[in-house]
Amino acid sequence: MPRPVFRGERCKGCGLCVAICPKKIIKIGTHFNSRGYRPATCVDEALCIGCTLCGKTCPDLVIEIYK
């Protein structure tokens, strides 16, 4: 089962991963990281299909998918 891992401290909350996720399981969080951004997070890891589109789209290399 694929598992997305987000490095929240590096995320700028740009939303590119949110827009590209085919399962729509990535959302912008409600909390702020130490840099003042709202980082993206996966709301339901069980639905992740491991397509890696989010990780490939992220300009800051915040997301890794472990299979």
PDB file of N, CA and C in Angstrom:
ATOM      1  N   MET A   1       0.840  -1.180   0.000  1.00  0.00           N
ATOM      2  CA  MET A   1       0.000   0.000   0.000  1.00  0.00           C
ATOM      3  C   MET A   1       0.883   1.240   0.000  1.00  0.00           C
ATOM      4  N   PRO A   2       0.681   2.159  -0.952  1.00  0.00           N
ATOM      5  CA  PRO A   2       1.481   3.384  -1.008  1.00  0.00           C
ATOM      6  C   PRO A   2       1.185   4.301   0.177  1.00  0.00           C
ATOM      7  N   ARG A   3       2.220   5.041   0.559  1.00  0.00           N
ATOM      8  CA  ARG A   3       2.063   5.952   1.694  1.00  0.00           C
ATOM      9  C   ARG A   3       2.746   7.278   1.359  1.00  0.00           C
ATOM     10  N   PRO A   4       1.973   8.356   1.223  1.00  0.00           N
ATOM     11  CA  PRO A   4       2.574   9.663   0.951  1.00  0.00           C
ATOM     12  C   PRO A   4       3.125  10.289   2.233  1.00  0.00           C
ATOM     13  N   VAL A   5       4.300  10.862   2.133  1.00  0.00           N
ATOM     14  CA  VAL A   5       4.930  11.524   3.276  1.00  0.00           C
ATOM     15  C   VAL A   5       5.221  12.969   2.873  1.00  0.00           C
ATOM     16  N   PHE A   6       4.713  13.897   3.658  1.00  0.00           N
ATOM     17  CA  PHE A   6       4.882  15.324   3.404  1.00  0.00           C
ATOM     18  C   PHE A   6       5.847  15.913   4.416  1.00  0.00           C
ATOM     19  N   ARG A   7       6.803  16.692   3.948  1.00  0.00           N
ATOM     20  CA  ARG A   7       7.699  17.434   4.841  1.00  0.00           C
ATOM     21  C   ARG A   7       7.077  18.816   5.052  1.00  0.00           C
ATOM     22  N   GLY A   8       6.211  18.904   6.023  1.00  0.00           N
ATOM     23  CA  GLY A   8       5.421  20.102   6.258  1.00  0.00           C
ATOM     24  C   GLY A   8       6.214  21.367   6.493  1.00  0.00           C
ATOM     25  N   GLU A   9       7.388  21.245   7.057  1.00  0.00           N
ATOM     26  CA  GLU A   9       8.199  22.429   7.331  1.00  0.00           C
ATOM     27  C   GLU A   9       8.752  23.054   6.055  1.00  0.00           C
ATOM     28  N   ARG A  10       8.834  22.278   4.983  1.00  0.00           N
ATOM     29  CA  ARG A  10       9.357  22.799   3.719  1.00  0.00           C
ATOM     30  C   ARG A  10       8.257  23.258   2.772  1.00  0.00           C
ATOM     31  N   CYS A  11       7.014  22.904   3.063  1.00  0.00           N
ATOM     32  CA  CYS A  11       5.887  23.192   2.175  1.00  0.00           C
ATOM     33  C   CYS A  11       5.489  24.662   2.245  1.00  0.00           C
ATOM     34  N   LYS A  12       5.238  25.259   1.069  1.00  0.00           N
ATOM     35  CA  LYS A  12       4.784  26.647   0.986  1.00  0.00           C
ATOM     36  C   LYS A  12       3.279  26.739   0.762  1.00  0.00           C
ATOM     37  N   GLY A  13       2.605  25.603   0.676  1.00  0.00           N
ATOM     38  CA  GLY A  13       1.161  25.611   0.500  1.00  0.00           C
ATOM     39  C   GLY A  13       0.718  26.141  -0.852  1.00  0.00           C
ATOM     40  N   CYS A  14       1.481  25.876  -1.901  1.00  0.00           N
ATOM     41  CA  CYS A  14       1.153  26.418  -3.226  1.00  0.00           C
ATOM     42  C   CYS A  14      -0.099  25.776  -3.828  1.00  0.00           C
ATOM     43  N   GLY A  15      -0.421  24.547  -3.405  1.00  0.00           N
ATOM     44  CA  GLY A  15      -1.636  23.892  -3.875  1.00  0.00           C
ATOM     45  C   GLY A  15      -1.510  23.106  -5.164  1.00  0.00           C
ATOM     46  N   LEU A  16      -0.319  23.034  -5.733  1.00  0.00           N
ATOM     47  CA  LEU A  16      -0.160  22.269  -6.975  1.00  0.00           C
ATOM     48  C   LEU A  16      -0.480  20.792  -6.774  1.00  0.00           C
ATOM     49  N   CYS A  17      -0.075  20.246  -5.654  1.00  0.00           N
ATOM     50  CA  CYS A  17      -0.348  18.839  -5.371  1.00  0.00           C
ATOM     51  C   CYS A  17      -1.846  18.604  -5.166  1.00  0.00           C
ATOM     52  N   VAL A  18      -2.515  19.567  -4.568  1.00  0.00           N
ATOM     53  CA  VAL A  18      -3.962  19.478  -4.348  1.00  0.00           C
ATOM     54  C   VAL A  18      -4.675  19.407  -5.695  1.00  0.00           C
ATOM     55  N   ALA A  19      -4.247  20.251  -6.615  1.00  0.00           N
ATOM     56  CA  ALA A  19      -4.889  20.330  -7.926  1.00  0.00           C
ATOM     57  C   ALA A  19      -4.672  19.089  -8.774  1.00  0.00           C
ATOM     58  N   ILE A  20      -3.516  18.435  -8.633  1.00  0.00           N
ATOM     59  CA  ILE A  20      -3.188  17.333  -9.523  1.00  0.00           C
ATOM     60  C   ILE A  20      -3.575  15.951  -8.994  1.00  0.00           C
ATOM     61  N   CYS A  21      -3.866  15.835  -7.713  1.00  0.00           N
ATOM     62  CA  CYS A  21      -4.180  14.525  -7.136  1.00  0.00           C
ATOM     63  C   CYS A  21      -5.463  13.946  -7.748  1.00  0.00           C
ATOM     64  N   PRO A  22      -5.374  12.780  -8.405  1.00  0.00           N
ATOM     65  CA  PRO A  22      -6.566  12.201  -9.045  1.00  0.00           C
ATOM     66  C   PRO A  22      -7.606  11.705  -8.040  1.00  0.00           C
ATOM     67  N   LYS A  23      -7.208  11.394  -6.845  1.00  0.00           N
ATOM     68  CA  LYS A  23      -8.137  10.905  -5.817  1.00  0.00           C
ATOM     69  C   LYS A  23      -8.649  12.025  -4.911  1.00  0.00           C
ATOM     70  N   LYS A  24      -8.109  13.239  -5.073  1.00  0.00           N
ATOM     71  CA  LYS A  24      -8.521  14.415  -4.285  1.00  0.00           C
ATOM     72  C   LYS A  24      -8.402  14.179  -2.782  1.00  0.00           C
ATOM     73  N   ILE A  25      -7.280  13.575  -2.379  1.00  0.00           N
ATOM     74  CA  ILE A  25      -7.058  13.286  -0.962  1.00  0.00           C
ATOM     75  C   ILE A  25      -6.011  14.202  -0.330  1.00  0.00           C
ATOM     76  N   ILE A  26      -5.526  15.184  -1.076  1.00  0.00           N
ATOM     77  CA  ILE A  26      -4.551  16.135  -0.543  1.00  0.00           C
ATOM     78  C   ILE A  26      -5.259  17.466  -0.343  1.00  0.00           C
ATOM     79  N   LYS A  27      -5.076  18.030   0.819  1.00  0.00           N
ATOM     80  CA  LYS A  27      -5.708  19.306   1.173  1.00  0.00           C
ATOM     81  C   LYS A  27      -4.653  20.219   1.811  1.00  0.00           C
ATOM     82  N   ILE A  28      -4.918  21.514   1.762  1.00  0.00           N
ATOM     83  CA  ILE A  28      -4.071  22.473   2.461  1.00  0.00           C
ATOM     84  C   ILE A  28      -4.499  22.462   3.923  1.00  0.00           C
ATOM     85  N   GLY A  29      -3.539  22.327   4.812  1.00  0.00           N
ATOM     86  CA  GLY A  29      -3.818  22.218   6.240  1.00  0.00           C
ATOM     87  C   GLY A  29      -4.344  23.499   6.854  1.00  0.00           C
ATOM     88  N   THR A  30      -4.804  23.399   8.083  1.00  0.00           N
ATOM     89  CA  THR A  30      -5.331  24.554   8.796  1.00  0.00           C
ATOM     90  C   THR A  30      -4.300  25.161   9.746  1.00  0.00           C
ATOM     91  N   HIS A  31      -3.216  24.438   9.982  1.00  0.00           N
ATOM     92  CA  HIS A  31      -2.169  24.938  10.868  1.00  0.00           C
ATOM     93  C   HIS A  31      -1.062  25.593  10.038  1.00  0.00           C
ATOM     94  N   PHE A  32      -0.197  26.345  10.700  1.00  0.00           N
ATOM     95  CA  PHE A  32       0.920  27.017  10.039  1.00  0.00           C
ATOM     96  C   PHE A  32       2.225  26.325  10.408  1.00  0.00           C
ATOM     97  N   ASN A  33       3.152  26.246   9.454  1.00  0.00           N
ATOM     98  CA  ASN A  33       4.482  25.722   9.779  1.00  0.00           C
ATOM     99  C   ASN A  33       5.335  26.879  10.312  1.00  0.00           C
ATOM    100  N   SER A  34       6.567  26.622  10.642  1.00  0.00           N
ATOM    101  CA  SER A  34       7.425  27.646  11.264  1.00  0.00           C
ATOM    102  C   SER A  34       7.758  28.796  10.310  1.00  0.00           C
ATOM    103  N   ARG A  35       7.552  28.587   9.015  1.00  0.00           N
ATOM    104  CA  ARG A  35       7.815  29.629   8.030  1.00  0.00           C
ATOM    105  C   ARG A  35       6.566  30.472   7.739  1.00  0.00           C
ATOM    106  N   GLY A  36       5.442  30.127   8.384  1.00  0.00           N
ATOM    107  CA  GLY A  36       4.227  30.910   8.224  1.00  0.00           C
ATOM    108  C   GLY A  36       3.310  30.461   7.098  1.00  0.00           C
ATOM    109  N   TYR A  37       3.584  29.291   6.540  1.00  0.00           N
ATOM    110  CA  TYR A  37       2.751  28.747   5.462  1.00  0.00           C
ATOM    111  C   TYR A  37       1.833  27.658   5.999  1.00  0.00           C
ATOM    112  N   ARG A  38       0.746  27.433   5.305  1.00  0.00           N
ATOM    113  CA  ARG A  38      -0.142  26.307   5.619  1.00  0.00           C
ATOM    114  C   ARG A  38       0.261  25.146   4.718  1.00  0.00           C
ATOM    115  N   PRO A  39       0.891  24.120   5.268  1.00  0.00           N
ATOM    116  CA  PRO A  39       1.379  23.017   4.445  1.00  0.00           C
ATOM    117  C   PRO A  39       0.265  22.074   3.992  1.00  0.00           C
ATOM    118  N   ALA A  40       0.494  21.440   2.862  1.00  0.00           N
ATOM    119  CA  ALA A  40      -0.429  20.435   2.344  1.00  0.00           C
ATOM    120  C   ALA A  40      -0.282  19.150   3.154  1.00  0.00           C
ATOM    121  N   THR A  41      -1.338  18.365   3.171  1.00  0.00           N
ATOM    122  CA  THR A  41      -1.328  17.094   3.877  1.00  0.00           C
ATOM    123  C   THR A  41      -2.290  16.125   3.207  1.00  0.00           C
ATOM    124  N   CYS A  42      -2.061  14.854   3.415  1.00  0.00           N
ATOM    125  CA  CYS A  42      -2.946  13.823   2.880  1.00  0.00           C
ATOM    126  C   CYS A  42      -4.021  13.538   3.928  1.00  0.00           C
ATOM    127  N   VAL A  43      -5.280  13.622   3.515  1.00  0.00           N
ATOM    128  CA  VAL A  43      -6.366  13.434   4.474  1.00  0.00           C
ATOM    129  C   VAL A  43      -6.806  11.981   4.601  1.00  0.00           C
ATOM    130  N   ASP A  44      -6.423  11.126   3.640  1.00  0.00           N
ATOM    131  CA  ASP A  44      -6.789   9.708   3.717  1.00  0.00           C
ATOM    132  C   ASP A  44      -5.762   8.861   2.974  1.00  0.00           C
ATOM    133  N   GLU A  45      -4.707   8.462   3.676  1.00  0.00           N
ATOM    134  CA  GLU A  45      -3.626   7.691   3.057  1.00  0.00           C
ATOM    135  C   GLU A  45      -4.104   6.374   2.455  1.00  0.00           C
ATOM    136  N   ALA A  46      -5.157   5.800   2.986  1.00  0.00           N
ATOM    137  CA  ALA A  46      -5.664   4.519   2.498  1.00  0.00           C
ATOM    138  C   ALA A  46      -6.165   4.614   1.056  1.00  0.00           C
ATOM    139  N   LEU A  47      -6.530   5.794   0.615  1.00  0.00           N
ATOM    140  CA  LEU A  47      -7.038   5.977  -0.749  1.00  0.00           C
ATOM    141  C   LEU A  47      -5.938   6.288  -1.759  1.00  0.00           C
ATOM    142  N   CYS A  48      -4.715   6.504  -1.290  1.00  0.00           N
ATOM    143  CA  CYS A  48      -3.599   6.822  -2.194  1.00  0.00           C
ATOM    144  C   CYS A  48      -3.323   5.643  -3.118  1.00  0.00           C
ATOM    145  N   ILE A  49      -3.205   5.938  -4.430  1.00  0.00           N
ATOM    146  CA  ILE A  49      -2.942   4.887  -5.421  1.00  0.00           C
ATOM    147  C   ILE A  49      -1.464   4.828  -5.816  1.00  0.00           C
ATOM    148  N   GLY A  50      -0.653   5.717  -5.256  1.00  0.00           N
ATOM    149  CA  GLY A  50       0.785   5.692  -5.516  1.00  0.00           C
ATOM    150  C   GLY A  50       1.175   6.186  -6.890  1.00  0.00           C
ATOM    151  N   CYS A  51       0.402   7.058  -7.481  1.00  0.00           N
ATOM    152  CA  CYS A  51       0.694   7.547  -8.834  1.00  0.00           C
ATOM    153  C   CYS A  51       1.909   8.474  -8.875  1.00  0.00           C
ATOM    154  N   THR A  52       2.282   9.051  -7.771  1.00  0.00           N
ATOM    155  CA  THR A  52       3.416   9.971  -7.590  1.00  0.00           C
ATOM    156  C   THR A  52       3.266  11.311  -8.306  1.00  0.00           C
ATOM    157  N   LEU A  53       2.096  11.627  -8.814  1.00  0.00           N
ATOM    158  CA  LEU A  53       1.902  12.913  -9.489  1.00  0.00           C
ATOM    159  C   LEU A  53       2.142  14.084  -8.545  1.00  0.00           C
ATOM    160  N   CYS A  54       1.734  13.945  -7.305  1.00  0.00           N
ATOM    161  CA  CYS A  54       1.925  15.028  -6.335  1.00  0.00           C
ATOM    162  C   CYS A  54       3.411  15.303  -6.124  1.00  0.00           C
ATOM    163  N   GLY A  55       4.184  14.259  -5.951  1.00  0.00           N
ATOM    164  CA  GLY A  55       5.611  14.412  -5.728  1.00  0.00           C
ATOM    165  C   GLY A  55       6.347  14.968  -6.931  1.00  0.00           C
ATOM    166  N   LYS A  56       5.922  14.570  -8.120  1.00  0.00           N
ATOM    167  CA  LYS A  56       6.551  15.064  -9.343  1.00  0.00           C
ATOM    168  C   LYS A  56       6.201  16.524  -9.608  1.00  0.00           C
ATOM    169  N   THR A  57       5.043  16.957  -9.141  1.00  0.00           N
ATOM    170  CA  THR A  57       4.573  18.318  -9.373  1.00  0.00           C
ATOM    171  C   THR A  57       5.138  19.312  -8.356  1.00  0.00           C
ATOM    172  N   CYS A  58       5.456  18.851  -7.170  1.00  0.00           N
ATOM    173  CA  CYS A  58       5.898  19.728  -6.101  1.00  0.00           C
ATOM    174  C   CYS A  58       7.222  20.418  -6.452  1.00  0.00           C
ATOM    175  N   PRO A  59       7.225  21.761  -6.488  1.00  0.00           N
ATOM    176  CA  PRO A  59       8.457  22.474  -6.832  1.00  0.00           C
ATOM    177  C   PRO A  59       9.508  22.449  -5.728  1.00  0.00           C
ATOM    178  N   ASP A  60       9.105  22.109  -4.508  1.00  0.00           N
ATOM    179  CA  ASP A  60      10.034  22.125  -3.385  1.00  0.00           C
ATOM    180  C   ASP A  60      10.412  20.735  -2.887  1.00  0.00           C
ATOM    181  N   LEU A  61      10.027  19.704  -3.619  1.00  0.00           N
ATOM    182  CA  LEU A  61      10.350  18.307  -3.274  1.00  0.00           C
ATOM    183  C   LEU A  61       9.922  17.960  -1.852  1.00  0.00           C
ATOM    184  N   VAL A  62       8.714  18.344  -1.511  1.00  0.00           N
ATOM    185  CA  VAL A  62       8.176  18.150  -0.183  1.00  0.00           C
ATOM    186  C   VAL A  62       7.582  16.747  -0.006  1.00  0.00           C
ATOM    187  N   ILE A  63       7.134  16.120  -1.094  1.00  0.00           N
ATOM    188  CA  ILE A  63       6.359  14.881  -1.017  1.00  0.00           C
ATOM    189  C   ILE A  63       7.147  13.689  -1.543  1.00  0.00           C
ATOM    190  N   GLU A  64       7.112  12.613  -0.780  1.00  0.00           N
ATOM    191  CA  GLU A  64       7.664  11.328  -1.208  1.00  0.00           C
ATOM    192  C   GLU A  64       6.581  10.275  -1.049  1.00  0.00           C
ATOM    193  N   ILE A  65       6.548   9.332  -1.978  1.00  0.00           N
ATOM    194  CA  ILE A  65       5.585   8.236  -1.914  1.00  0.00           C
ATOM    195  C   ILE A  65       6.368   6.955  -1.643  1.00  0.00           C
ATOM    196  N   TYR A  66       6.048   6.297  -0.545  1.00  0.00           N
ATOM    197  CA  TYR A  66       6.682   5.028  -0.199  1.00  0.00           C
ATOM    198  C   TYR A  66       5.728   3.900  -0.558  1.00  0.00           C
ATOM    199  N   LYS A  67       6.261   2.909  -1.253  1.00  0.00           N
ATOM    200  CA  LYS A  67       5.430   1.777  -1.661  1.00  0.00           C
ATOM    201  C   LYS A  67       5.782   0.551  -0.883  1.00  0.00           C
TER     202      LYS A  67
END
